[in-house]
PDB file of C-alpha atoms and ligand atoms in Angstrom:
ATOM      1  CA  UNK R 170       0.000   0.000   0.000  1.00  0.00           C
ATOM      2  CA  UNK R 171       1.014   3.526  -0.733  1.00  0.00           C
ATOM      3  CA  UNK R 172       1.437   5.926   1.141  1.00  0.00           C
ATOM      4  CA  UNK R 173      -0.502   9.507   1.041  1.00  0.00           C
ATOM      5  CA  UNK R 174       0.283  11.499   3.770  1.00  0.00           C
ATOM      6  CA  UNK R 175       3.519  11.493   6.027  1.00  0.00           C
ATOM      7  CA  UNK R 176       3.276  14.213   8.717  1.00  0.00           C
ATOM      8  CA  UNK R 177       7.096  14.444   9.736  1.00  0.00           C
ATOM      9  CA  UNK R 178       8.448  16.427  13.155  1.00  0.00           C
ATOM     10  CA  UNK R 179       5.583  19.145  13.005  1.00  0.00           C
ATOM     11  CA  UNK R 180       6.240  21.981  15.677  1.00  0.00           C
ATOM     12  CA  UNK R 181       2.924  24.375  15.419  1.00  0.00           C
ATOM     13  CA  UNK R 182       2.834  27.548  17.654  1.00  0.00           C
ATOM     14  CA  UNK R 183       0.163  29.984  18.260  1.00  0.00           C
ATOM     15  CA  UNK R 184       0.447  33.678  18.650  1.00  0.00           C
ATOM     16  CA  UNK R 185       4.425  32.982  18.359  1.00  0.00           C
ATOM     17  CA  UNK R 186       3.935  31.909  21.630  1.00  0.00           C
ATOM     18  CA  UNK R 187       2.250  29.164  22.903  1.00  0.00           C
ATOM     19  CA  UNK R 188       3.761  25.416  21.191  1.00  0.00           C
ATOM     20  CA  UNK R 189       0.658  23.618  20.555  1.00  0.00           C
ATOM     21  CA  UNK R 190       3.197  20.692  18.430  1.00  0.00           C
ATOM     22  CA  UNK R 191       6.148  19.743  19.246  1.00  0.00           C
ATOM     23  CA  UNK R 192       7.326  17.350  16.558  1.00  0.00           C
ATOM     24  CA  UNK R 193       3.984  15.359  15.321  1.00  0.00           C
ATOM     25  CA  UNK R 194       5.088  12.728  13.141  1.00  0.00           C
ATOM     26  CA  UNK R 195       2.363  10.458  11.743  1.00  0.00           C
ATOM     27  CA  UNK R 196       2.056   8.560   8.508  1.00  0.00           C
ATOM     28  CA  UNK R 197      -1.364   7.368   6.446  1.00  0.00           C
ATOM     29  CA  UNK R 198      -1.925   5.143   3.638  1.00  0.00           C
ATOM     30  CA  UNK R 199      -3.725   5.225   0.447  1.00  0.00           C
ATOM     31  CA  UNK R 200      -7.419   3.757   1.191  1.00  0.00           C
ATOM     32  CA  UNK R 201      -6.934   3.395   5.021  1.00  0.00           C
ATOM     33  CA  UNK R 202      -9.023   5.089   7.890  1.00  0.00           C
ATOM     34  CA  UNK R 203      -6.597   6.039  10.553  1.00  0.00           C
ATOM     35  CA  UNK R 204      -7.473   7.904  14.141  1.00  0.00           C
ATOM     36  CA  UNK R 205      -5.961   9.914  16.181  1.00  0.00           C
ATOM     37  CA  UNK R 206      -6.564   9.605  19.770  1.00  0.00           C
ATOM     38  CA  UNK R 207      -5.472  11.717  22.455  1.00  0.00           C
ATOM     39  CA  UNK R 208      -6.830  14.164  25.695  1.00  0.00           C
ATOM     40  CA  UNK R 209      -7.982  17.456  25.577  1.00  0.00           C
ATOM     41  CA  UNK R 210      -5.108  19.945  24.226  1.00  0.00           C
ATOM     42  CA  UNK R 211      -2.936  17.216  23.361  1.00  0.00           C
ATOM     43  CA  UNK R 212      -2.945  19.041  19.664  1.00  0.00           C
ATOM     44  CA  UNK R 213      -5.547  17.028  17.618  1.00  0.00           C
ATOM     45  CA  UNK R 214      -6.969  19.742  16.582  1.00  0.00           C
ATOM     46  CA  UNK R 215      -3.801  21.505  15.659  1.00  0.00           C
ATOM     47  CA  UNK R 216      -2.430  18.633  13.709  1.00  0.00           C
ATOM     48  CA  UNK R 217      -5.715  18.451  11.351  1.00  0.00           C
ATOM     49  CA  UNK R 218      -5.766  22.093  11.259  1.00  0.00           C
ATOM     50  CA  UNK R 219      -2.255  22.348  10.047  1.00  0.00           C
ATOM     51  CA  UNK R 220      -2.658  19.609   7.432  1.00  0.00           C
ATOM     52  CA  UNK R 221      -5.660  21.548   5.794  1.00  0.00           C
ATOM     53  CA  UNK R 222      -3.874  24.963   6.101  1.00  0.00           C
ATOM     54  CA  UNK R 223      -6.399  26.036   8.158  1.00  0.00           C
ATOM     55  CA  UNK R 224      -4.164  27.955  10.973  1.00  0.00           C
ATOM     56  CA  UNK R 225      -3.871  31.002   9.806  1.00  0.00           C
ATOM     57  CA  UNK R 226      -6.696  32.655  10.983  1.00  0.00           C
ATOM     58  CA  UNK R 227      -5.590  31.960  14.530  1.00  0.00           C
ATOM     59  CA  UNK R 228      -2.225  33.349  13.792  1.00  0.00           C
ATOM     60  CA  UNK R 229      -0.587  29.689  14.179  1.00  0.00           C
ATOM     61  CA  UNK R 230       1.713  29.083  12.019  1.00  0.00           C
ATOM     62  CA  UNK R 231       4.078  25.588  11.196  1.00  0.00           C
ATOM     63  CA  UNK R 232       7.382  26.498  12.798  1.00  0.00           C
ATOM     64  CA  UNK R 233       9.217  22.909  11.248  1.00  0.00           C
ATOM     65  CA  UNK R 234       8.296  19.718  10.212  1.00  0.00           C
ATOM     66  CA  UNK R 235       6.665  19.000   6.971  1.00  0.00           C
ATOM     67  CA  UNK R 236       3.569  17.524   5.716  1.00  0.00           C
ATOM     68  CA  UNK R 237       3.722  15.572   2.300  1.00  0.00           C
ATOM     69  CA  UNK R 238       0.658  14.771   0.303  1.00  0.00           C
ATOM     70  CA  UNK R 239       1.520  12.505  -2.521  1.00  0.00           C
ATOM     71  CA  UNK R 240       4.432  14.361  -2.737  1.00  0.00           C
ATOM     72  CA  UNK R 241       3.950  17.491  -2.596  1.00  0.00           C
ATOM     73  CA  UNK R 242       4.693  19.381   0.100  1.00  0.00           C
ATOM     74  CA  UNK R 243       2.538  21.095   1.976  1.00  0.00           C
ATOM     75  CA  UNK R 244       3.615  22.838   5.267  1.00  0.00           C
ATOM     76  CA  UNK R 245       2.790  26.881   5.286  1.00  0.00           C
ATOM     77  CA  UNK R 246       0.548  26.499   1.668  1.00  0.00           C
ATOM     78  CA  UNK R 247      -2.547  28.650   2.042  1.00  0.00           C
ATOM     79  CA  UNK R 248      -5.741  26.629   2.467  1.00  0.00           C
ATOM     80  CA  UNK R 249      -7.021  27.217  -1.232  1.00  0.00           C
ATOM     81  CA  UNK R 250      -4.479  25.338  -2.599  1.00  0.00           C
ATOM     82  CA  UNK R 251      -4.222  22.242  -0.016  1.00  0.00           C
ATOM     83  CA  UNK R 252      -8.403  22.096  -0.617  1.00  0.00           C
ATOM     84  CA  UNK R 253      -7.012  22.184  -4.596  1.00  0.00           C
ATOM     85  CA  UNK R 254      -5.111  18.550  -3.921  1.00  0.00           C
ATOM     86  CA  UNK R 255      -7.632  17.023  -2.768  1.00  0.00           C
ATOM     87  CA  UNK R 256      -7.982  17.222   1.247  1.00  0.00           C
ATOM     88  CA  UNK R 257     -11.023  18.488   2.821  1.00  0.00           C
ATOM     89  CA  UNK R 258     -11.505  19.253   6.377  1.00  0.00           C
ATOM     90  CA  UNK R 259     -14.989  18.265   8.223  1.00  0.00           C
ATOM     91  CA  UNK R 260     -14.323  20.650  11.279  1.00  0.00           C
ATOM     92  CA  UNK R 261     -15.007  20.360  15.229  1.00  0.00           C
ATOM     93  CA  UNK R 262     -17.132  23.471  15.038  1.00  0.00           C
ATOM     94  CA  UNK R 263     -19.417  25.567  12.464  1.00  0.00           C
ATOM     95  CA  UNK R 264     -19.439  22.699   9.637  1.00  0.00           C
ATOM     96  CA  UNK R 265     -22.521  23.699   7.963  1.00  0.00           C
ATOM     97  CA  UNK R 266     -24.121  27.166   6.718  1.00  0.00           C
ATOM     98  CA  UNK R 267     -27.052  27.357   9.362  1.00  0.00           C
ATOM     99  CA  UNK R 268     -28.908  29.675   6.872  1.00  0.00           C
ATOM    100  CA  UNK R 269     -28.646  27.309   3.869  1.00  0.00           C
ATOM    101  CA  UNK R 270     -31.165  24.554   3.329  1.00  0.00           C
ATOM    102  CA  UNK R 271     -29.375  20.979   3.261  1.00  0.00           C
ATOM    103  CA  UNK R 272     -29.451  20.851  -0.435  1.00  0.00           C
ATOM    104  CA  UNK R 273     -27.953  24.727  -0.871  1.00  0.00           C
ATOM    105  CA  UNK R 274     -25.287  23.327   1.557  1.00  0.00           C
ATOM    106  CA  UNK R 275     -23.774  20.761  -1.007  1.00  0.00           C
ATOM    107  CA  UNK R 276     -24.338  23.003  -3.798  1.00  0.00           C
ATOM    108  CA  UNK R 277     -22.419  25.914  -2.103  1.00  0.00           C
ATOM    109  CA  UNK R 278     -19.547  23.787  -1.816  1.00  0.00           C
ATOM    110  CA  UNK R 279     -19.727  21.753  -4.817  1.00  0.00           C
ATOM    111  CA  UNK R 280     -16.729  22.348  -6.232  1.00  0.00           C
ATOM    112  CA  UNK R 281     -17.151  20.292  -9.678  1.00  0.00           C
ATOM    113  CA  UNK R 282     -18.545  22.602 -12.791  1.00  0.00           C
ATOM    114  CA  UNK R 283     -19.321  19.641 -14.466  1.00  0.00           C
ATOM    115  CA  UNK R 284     -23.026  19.316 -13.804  1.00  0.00           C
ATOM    116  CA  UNK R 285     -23.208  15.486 -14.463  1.00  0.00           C
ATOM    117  CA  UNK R 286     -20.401  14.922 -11.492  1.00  0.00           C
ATOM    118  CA  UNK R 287     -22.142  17.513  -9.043  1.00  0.00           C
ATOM    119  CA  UNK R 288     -25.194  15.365  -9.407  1.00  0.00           C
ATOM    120  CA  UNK R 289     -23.546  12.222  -9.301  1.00  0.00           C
ATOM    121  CA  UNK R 290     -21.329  13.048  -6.205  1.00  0.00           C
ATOM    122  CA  UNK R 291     -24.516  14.764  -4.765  1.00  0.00           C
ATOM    123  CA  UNK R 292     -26.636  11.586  -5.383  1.00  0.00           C
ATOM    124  CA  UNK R 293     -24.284  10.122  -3.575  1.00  0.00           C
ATOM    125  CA  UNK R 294     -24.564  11.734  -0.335  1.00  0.00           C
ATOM    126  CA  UNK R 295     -27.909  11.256   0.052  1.00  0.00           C
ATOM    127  CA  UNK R 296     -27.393   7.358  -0.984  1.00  0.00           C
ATOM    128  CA  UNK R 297     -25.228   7.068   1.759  1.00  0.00           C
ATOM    129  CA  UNK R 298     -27.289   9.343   4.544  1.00  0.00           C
ATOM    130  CA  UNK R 299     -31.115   8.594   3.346  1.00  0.00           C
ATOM    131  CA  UNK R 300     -31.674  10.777   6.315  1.00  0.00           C
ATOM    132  CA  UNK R 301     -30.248  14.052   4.339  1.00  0.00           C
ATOM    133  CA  UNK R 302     -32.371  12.768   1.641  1.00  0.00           C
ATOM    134  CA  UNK R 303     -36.058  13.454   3.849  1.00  0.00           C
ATOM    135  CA  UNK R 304     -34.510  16.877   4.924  1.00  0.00           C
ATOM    136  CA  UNK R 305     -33.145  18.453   1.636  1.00  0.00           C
ATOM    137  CA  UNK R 306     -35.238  21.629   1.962  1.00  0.00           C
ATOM    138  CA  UNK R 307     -34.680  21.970   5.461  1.00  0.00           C
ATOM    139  CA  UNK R 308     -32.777  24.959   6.887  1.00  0.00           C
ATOM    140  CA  UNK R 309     -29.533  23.101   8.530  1.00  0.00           C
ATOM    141  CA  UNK R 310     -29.302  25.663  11.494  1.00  0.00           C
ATOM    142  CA  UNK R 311     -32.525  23.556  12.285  1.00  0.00           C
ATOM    143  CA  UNK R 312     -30.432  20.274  12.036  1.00  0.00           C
ATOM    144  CA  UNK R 313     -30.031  17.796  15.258  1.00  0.00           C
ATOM    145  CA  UNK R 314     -26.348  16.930  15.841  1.00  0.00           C
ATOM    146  CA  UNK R 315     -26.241  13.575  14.192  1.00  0.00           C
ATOM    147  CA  UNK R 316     -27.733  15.016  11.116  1.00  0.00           C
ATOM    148  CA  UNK R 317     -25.891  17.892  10.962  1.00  0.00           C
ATOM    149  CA  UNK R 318     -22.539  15.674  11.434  1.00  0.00           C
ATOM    150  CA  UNK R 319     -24.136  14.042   8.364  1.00  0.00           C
ATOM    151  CA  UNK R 320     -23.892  17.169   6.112  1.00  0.00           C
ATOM    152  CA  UNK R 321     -20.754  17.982   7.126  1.00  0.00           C
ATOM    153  CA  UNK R 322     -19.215  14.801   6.029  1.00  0.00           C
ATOM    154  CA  UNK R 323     -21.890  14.953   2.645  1.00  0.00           C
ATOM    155  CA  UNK R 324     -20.411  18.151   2.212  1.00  0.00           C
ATOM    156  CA  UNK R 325     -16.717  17.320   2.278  1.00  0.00           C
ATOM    157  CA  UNK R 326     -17.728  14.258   0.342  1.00  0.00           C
ATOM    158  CA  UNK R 327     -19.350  16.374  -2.657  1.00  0.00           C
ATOM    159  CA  UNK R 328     -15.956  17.792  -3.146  1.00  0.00           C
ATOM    160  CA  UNK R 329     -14.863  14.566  -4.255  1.00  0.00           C
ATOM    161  CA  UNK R 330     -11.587  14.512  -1.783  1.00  0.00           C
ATOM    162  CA  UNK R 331      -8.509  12.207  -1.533  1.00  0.00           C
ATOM    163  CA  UNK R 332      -8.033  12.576   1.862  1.00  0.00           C
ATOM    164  CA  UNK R 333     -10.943  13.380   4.232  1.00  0.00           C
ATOM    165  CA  UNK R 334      -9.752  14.608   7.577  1.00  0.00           C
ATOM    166  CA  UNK R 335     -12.647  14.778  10.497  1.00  0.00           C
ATOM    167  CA  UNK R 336     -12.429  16.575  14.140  1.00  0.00           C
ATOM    168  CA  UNK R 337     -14.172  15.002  16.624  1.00  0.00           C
ATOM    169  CA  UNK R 338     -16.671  12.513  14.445  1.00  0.00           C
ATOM    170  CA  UNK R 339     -18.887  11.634  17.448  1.00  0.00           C
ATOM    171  CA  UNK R 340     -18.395  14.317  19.739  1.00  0.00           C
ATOM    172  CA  UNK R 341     -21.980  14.813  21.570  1.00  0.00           C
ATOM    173  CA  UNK R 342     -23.814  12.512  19.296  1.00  0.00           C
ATOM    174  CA  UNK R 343     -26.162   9.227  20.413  1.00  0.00           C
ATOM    175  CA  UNK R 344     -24.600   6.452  20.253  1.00  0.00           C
ATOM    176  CA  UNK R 345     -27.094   4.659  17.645  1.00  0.00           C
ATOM    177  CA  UNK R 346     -26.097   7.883  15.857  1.00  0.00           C
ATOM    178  CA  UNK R 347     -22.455   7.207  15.490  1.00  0.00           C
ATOM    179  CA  UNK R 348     -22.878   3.599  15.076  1.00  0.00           C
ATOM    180  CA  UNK R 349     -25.157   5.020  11.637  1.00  0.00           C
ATOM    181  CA  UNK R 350     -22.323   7.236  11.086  1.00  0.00           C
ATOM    182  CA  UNK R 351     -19.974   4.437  11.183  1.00  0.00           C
ATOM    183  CA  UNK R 352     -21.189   2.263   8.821  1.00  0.00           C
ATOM    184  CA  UNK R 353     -22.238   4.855   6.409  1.00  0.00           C
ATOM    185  CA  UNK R 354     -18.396   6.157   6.004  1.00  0.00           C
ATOM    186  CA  UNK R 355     -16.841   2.731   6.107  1.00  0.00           C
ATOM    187  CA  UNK R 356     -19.465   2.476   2.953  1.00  0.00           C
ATOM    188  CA  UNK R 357     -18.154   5.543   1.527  1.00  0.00           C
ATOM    189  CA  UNK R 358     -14.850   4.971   1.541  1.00  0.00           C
ATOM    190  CA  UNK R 359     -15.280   1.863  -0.261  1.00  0.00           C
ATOM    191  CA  UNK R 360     -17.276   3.339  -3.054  1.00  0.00           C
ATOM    192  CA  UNK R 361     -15.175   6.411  -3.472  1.00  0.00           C
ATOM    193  CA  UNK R 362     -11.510   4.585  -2.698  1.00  0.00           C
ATOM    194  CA  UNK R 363     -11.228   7.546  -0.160  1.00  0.00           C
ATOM    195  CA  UNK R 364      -8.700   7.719   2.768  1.00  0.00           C
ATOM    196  CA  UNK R 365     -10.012   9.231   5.768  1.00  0.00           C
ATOM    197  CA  UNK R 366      -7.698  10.563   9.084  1.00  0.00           C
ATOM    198  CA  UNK R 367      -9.910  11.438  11.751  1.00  0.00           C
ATOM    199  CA  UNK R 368      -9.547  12.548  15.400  1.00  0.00           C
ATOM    200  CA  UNK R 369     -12.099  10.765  17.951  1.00  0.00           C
ATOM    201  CA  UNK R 370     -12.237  11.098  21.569  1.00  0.00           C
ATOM    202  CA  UNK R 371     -13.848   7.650  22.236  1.00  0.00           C
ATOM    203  CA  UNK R 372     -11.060   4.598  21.521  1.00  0.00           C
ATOM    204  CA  UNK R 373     -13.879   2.423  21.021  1.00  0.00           C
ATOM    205  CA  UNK R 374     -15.339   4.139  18.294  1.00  0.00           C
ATOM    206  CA  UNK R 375     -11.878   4.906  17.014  1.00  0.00           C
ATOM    207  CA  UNK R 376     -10.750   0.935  16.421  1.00  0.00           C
ATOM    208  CA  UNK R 377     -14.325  -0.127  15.140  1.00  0.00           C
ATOM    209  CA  UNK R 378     -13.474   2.769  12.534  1.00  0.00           C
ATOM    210  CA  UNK R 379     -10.088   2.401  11.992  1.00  0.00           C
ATOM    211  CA  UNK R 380      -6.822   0.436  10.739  1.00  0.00           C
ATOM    212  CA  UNK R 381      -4.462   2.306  12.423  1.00  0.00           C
ATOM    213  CA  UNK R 382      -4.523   4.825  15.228  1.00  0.00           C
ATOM    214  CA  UNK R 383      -1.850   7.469  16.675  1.00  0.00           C
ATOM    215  CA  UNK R 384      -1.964   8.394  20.313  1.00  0.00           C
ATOM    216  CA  UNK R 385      -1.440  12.276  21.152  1.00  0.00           C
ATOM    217  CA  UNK R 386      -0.357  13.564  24.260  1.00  0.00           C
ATOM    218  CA  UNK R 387       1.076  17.165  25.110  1.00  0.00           C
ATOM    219  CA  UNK R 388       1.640  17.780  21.190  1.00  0.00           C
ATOM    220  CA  UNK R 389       2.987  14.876  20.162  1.00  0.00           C
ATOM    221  CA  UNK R 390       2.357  11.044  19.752  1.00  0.00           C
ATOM    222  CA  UNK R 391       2.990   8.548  22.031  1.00  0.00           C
ATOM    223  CA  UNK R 392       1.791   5.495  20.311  1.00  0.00           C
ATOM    224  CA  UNK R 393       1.037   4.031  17.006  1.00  0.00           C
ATOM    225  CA  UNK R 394       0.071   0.874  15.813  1.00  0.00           C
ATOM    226  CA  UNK R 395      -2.648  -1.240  14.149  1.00  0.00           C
ATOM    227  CA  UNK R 396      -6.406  -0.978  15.861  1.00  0.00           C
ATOM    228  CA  UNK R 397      -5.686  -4.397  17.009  1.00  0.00           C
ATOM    229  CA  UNK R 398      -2.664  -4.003  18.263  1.00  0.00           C
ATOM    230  CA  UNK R 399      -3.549  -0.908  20.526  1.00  0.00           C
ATOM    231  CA  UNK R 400      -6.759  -2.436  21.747  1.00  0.00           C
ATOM    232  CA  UNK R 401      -4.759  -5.878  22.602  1.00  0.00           C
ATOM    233  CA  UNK R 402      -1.788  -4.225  24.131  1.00  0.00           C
ATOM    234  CA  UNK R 403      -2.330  -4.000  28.283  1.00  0.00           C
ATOM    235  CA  UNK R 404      -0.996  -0.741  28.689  1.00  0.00           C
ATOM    236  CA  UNK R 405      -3.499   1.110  26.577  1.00  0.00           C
ATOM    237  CA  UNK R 406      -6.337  -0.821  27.856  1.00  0.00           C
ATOM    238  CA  UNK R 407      -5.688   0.187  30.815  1.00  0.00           C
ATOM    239  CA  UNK R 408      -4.733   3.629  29.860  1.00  0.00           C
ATOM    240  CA  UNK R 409      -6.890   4.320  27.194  1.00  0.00           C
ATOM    241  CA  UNK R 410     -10.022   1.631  27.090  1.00  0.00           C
ATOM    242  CA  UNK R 411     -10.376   1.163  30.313  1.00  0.00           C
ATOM    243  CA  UNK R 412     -11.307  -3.105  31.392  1.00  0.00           C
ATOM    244  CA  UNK R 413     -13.840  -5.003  33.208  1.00  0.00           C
ATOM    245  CA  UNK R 414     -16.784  -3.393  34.233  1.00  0.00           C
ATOM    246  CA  UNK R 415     -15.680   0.017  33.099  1.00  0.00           C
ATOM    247  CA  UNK R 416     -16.597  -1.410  29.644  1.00  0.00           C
ATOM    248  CA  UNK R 417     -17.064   1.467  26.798  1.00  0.00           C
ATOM    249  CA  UNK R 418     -16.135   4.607  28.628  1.00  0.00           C
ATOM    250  CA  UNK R 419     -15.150   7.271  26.188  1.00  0.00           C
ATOM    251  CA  UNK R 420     -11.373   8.369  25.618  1.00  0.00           C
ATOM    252  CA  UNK R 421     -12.059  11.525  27.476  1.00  0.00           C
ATOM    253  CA  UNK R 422     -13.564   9.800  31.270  1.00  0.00           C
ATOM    254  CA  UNK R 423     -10.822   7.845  30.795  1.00  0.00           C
ATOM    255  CA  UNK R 424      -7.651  10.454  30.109  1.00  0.00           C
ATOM    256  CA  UNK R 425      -9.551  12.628  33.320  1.00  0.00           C
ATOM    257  CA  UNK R 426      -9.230   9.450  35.270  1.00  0.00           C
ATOM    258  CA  UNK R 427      -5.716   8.725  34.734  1.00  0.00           C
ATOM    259  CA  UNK R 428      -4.866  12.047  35.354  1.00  0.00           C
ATOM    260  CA  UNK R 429      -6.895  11.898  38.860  1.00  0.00           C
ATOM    261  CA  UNK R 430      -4.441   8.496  39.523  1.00  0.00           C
ATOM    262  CA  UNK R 431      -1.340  10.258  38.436  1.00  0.00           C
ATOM    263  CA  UNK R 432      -2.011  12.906  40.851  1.00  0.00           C
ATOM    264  CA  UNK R 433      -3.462  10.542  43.553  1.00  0.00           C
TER     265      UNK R 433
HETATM  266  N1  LIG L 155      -6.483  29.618  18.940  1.00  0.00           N
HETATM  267  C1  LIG L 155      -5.590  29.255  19.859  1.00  0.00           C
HETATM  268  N2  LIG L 155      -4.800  30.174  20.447  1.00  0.00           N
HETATM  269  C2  LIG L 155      -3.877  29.808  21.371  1.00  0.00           C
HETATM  270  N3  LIG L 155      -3.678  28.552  21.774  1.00  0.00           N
HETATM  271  C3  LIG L 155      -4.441  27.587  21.245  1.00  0.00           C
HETATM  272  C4  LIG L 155      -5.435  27.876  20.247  1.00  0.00           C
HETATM  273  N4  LIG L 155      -6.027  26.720  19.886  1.00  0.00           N
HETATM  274  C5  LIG L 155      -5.442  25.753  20.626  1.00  0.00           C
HETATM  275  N5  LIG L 155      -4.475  26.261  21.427  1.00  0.00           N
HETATM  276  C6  LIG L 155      -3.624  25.486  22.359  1.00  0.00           C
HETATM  277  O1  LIG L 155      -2.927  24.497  21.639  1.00  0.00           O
HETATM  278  C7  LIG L 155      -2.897  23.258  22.354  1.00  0.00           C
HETATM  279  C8  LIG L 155      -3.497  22.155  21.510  1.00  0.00           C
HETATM  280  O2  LIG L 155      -4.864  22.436  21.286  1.00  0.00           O
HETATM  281  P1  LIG L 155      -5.786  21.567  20.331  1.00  0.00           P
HETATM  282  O3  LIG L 155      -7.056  22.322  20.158  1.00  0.00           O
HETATM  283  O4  LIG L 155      -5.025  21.209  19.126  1.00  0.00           O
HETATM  284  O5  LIG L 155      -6.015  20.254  21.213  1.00  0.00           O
HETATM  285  P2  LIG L 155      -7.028  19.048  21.021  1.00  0.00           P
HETATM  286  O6  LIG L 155      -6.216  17.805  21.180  1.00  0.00           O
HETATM  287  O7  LIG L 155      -7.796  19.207  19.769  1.00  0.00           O
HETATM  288  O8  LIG L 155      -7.990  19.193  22.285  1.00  0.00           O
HETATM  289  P3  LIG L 155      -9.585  18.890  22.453  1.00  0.00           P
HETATM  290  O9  LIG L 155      -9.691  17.434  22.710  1.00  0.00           O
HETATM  291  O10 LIG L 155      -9.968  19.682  23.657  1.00  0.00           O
HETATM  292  O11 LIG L 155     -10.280  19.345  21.207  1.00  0.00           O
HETATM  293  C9  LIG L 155      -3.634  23.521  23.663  1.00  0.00           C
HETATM  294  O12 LIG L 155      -2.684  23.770  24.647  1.00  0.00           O
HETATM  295  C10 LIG L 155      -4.466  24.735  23.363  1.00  0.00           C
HETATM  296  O13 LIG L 155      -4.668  25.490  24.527  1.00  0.00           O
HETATM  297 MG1  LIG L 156      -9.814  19.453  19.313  1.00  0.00          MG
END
């Protein structure tokens, strides 16, 4: 397998002062879904922000490090043209145009001319997510979370991407929700040969989704390996899935527990 995107020593500040990264250095493969995992400010955010170019506007900027996309180097391009190769961002916040009905949503952002592969791509969404489907005239401000999370990701998907890259995919959503969520991009990717690198706060949602998963802590990783491996591998059950009767506890209980025992 080949691979796409190799993320390599990354160092990110903010306001030239604060270091959000410190030297990310991740890797993803053509096709694959891959997670990143980590606790609140660990840079998750950062890293898909800096991918996508989208740091600007909080005067961040990529102090070292690269990021190659199929070989091209990307570190410090402007947004325009890292949307132009092929990556689109599905964002933790403001995803949709609350105004716009669902429907004026994918057109807004439909970045093909050719009307034939608007439609198709379009189609395509609402294949996927019948549920956008009923609601096509509906104003998305008026959206519940799960669907809204649904136009986002139809959205990024009309733009026909290479590389999809989603903040916080079930962040506040039902769980019957995510598990539709789930299946619906595993489908996608399949149909569209699509690779997708997404950051997700609960592990267990994170290695039903994906191949491979990095761990982040105080910008930078920690771990890496196959889904498998991490959820077989003692010290990040215990860290990071928690066991026994603590079951399915999201990433997030879990990192504020740890810290409590660290401290304790
Ligand atoms: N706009 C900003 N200005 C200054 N510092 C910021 C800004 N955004 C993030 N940071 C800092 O950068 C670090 C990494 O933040 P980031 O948002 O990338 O973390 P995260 O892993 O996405 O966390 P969360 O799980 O809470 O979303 C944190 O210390 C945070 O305080
Ligand atoms: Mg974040």
């Amino acid at each position: 397998m080949s691979t796409l995107l190799t993320v390599e020593n990354l160092h990110v500040s903010y306001q030239r002062a604060i270091t959000a990264l410190t030297g990310v250095s991740l890797s993803v493969d053509s096709g694959q879904i891959v997670a990143i995992l980590g606790a609140n400010g660990a840079g998750k955010t950062t890293t898909l922000r800096a991918i996508s170019g989208f740091i600007g506007l909080d005067n961040a900027r990529v102090t070292q490090g690269s990021i190659r996309f199929d070989g091209t180097e990307l570190a410090r391009r402007p947004p325009y043209q890292i949307t132009r190769q092929g990556i689109a961002l599905v964002p933790e916040r403001d995803k949709v145009f609350p105004n716009l009905s669902v429907h004026e949503n994918l057109e807004v952002v439909s970045s093909r001319s050719d009307g034939a592969e608007r439609a198709r791509l379009q189609d395509l969404v609402y294949t996927h997510f019948p549920r956008l489907g009923a609601l096509k005239k509906r104003e998305a401000g008026l959206l519940s979370g799960g669907e809204r999370q649904m136009l986002a990701l139809g959205s990024a998907i009309v733009c026909a991407p290479r590389l999809m890259l989603i903040d916080e995919l079930s962040l506040g959503l039902a769980p019957v929700i995510v598990e539709e969520i789930v299946e619906h991009l595993k489908s996608i990717r399949t149909d569209l040969g699509l690779t997708i690198l997404l950051v997700e706060q609960s592990a267990a949602v994170a290695f039903r989704l994906a191949e491979r998963a990095f761990v982040m802590e105080h910008g930078g990783v920690v771990l890496s390996g196959s889904s498998a491996e991490l959820e077989s591998n003692d010290a990040v059950r215990n860290a990071y899935l928690g066991t026994g009767s603590e079951g399915r506890r999201s990433y997030r209980d879990l990192a504020m527990a740890r810290d409590k025992e660290l401290k304790a």
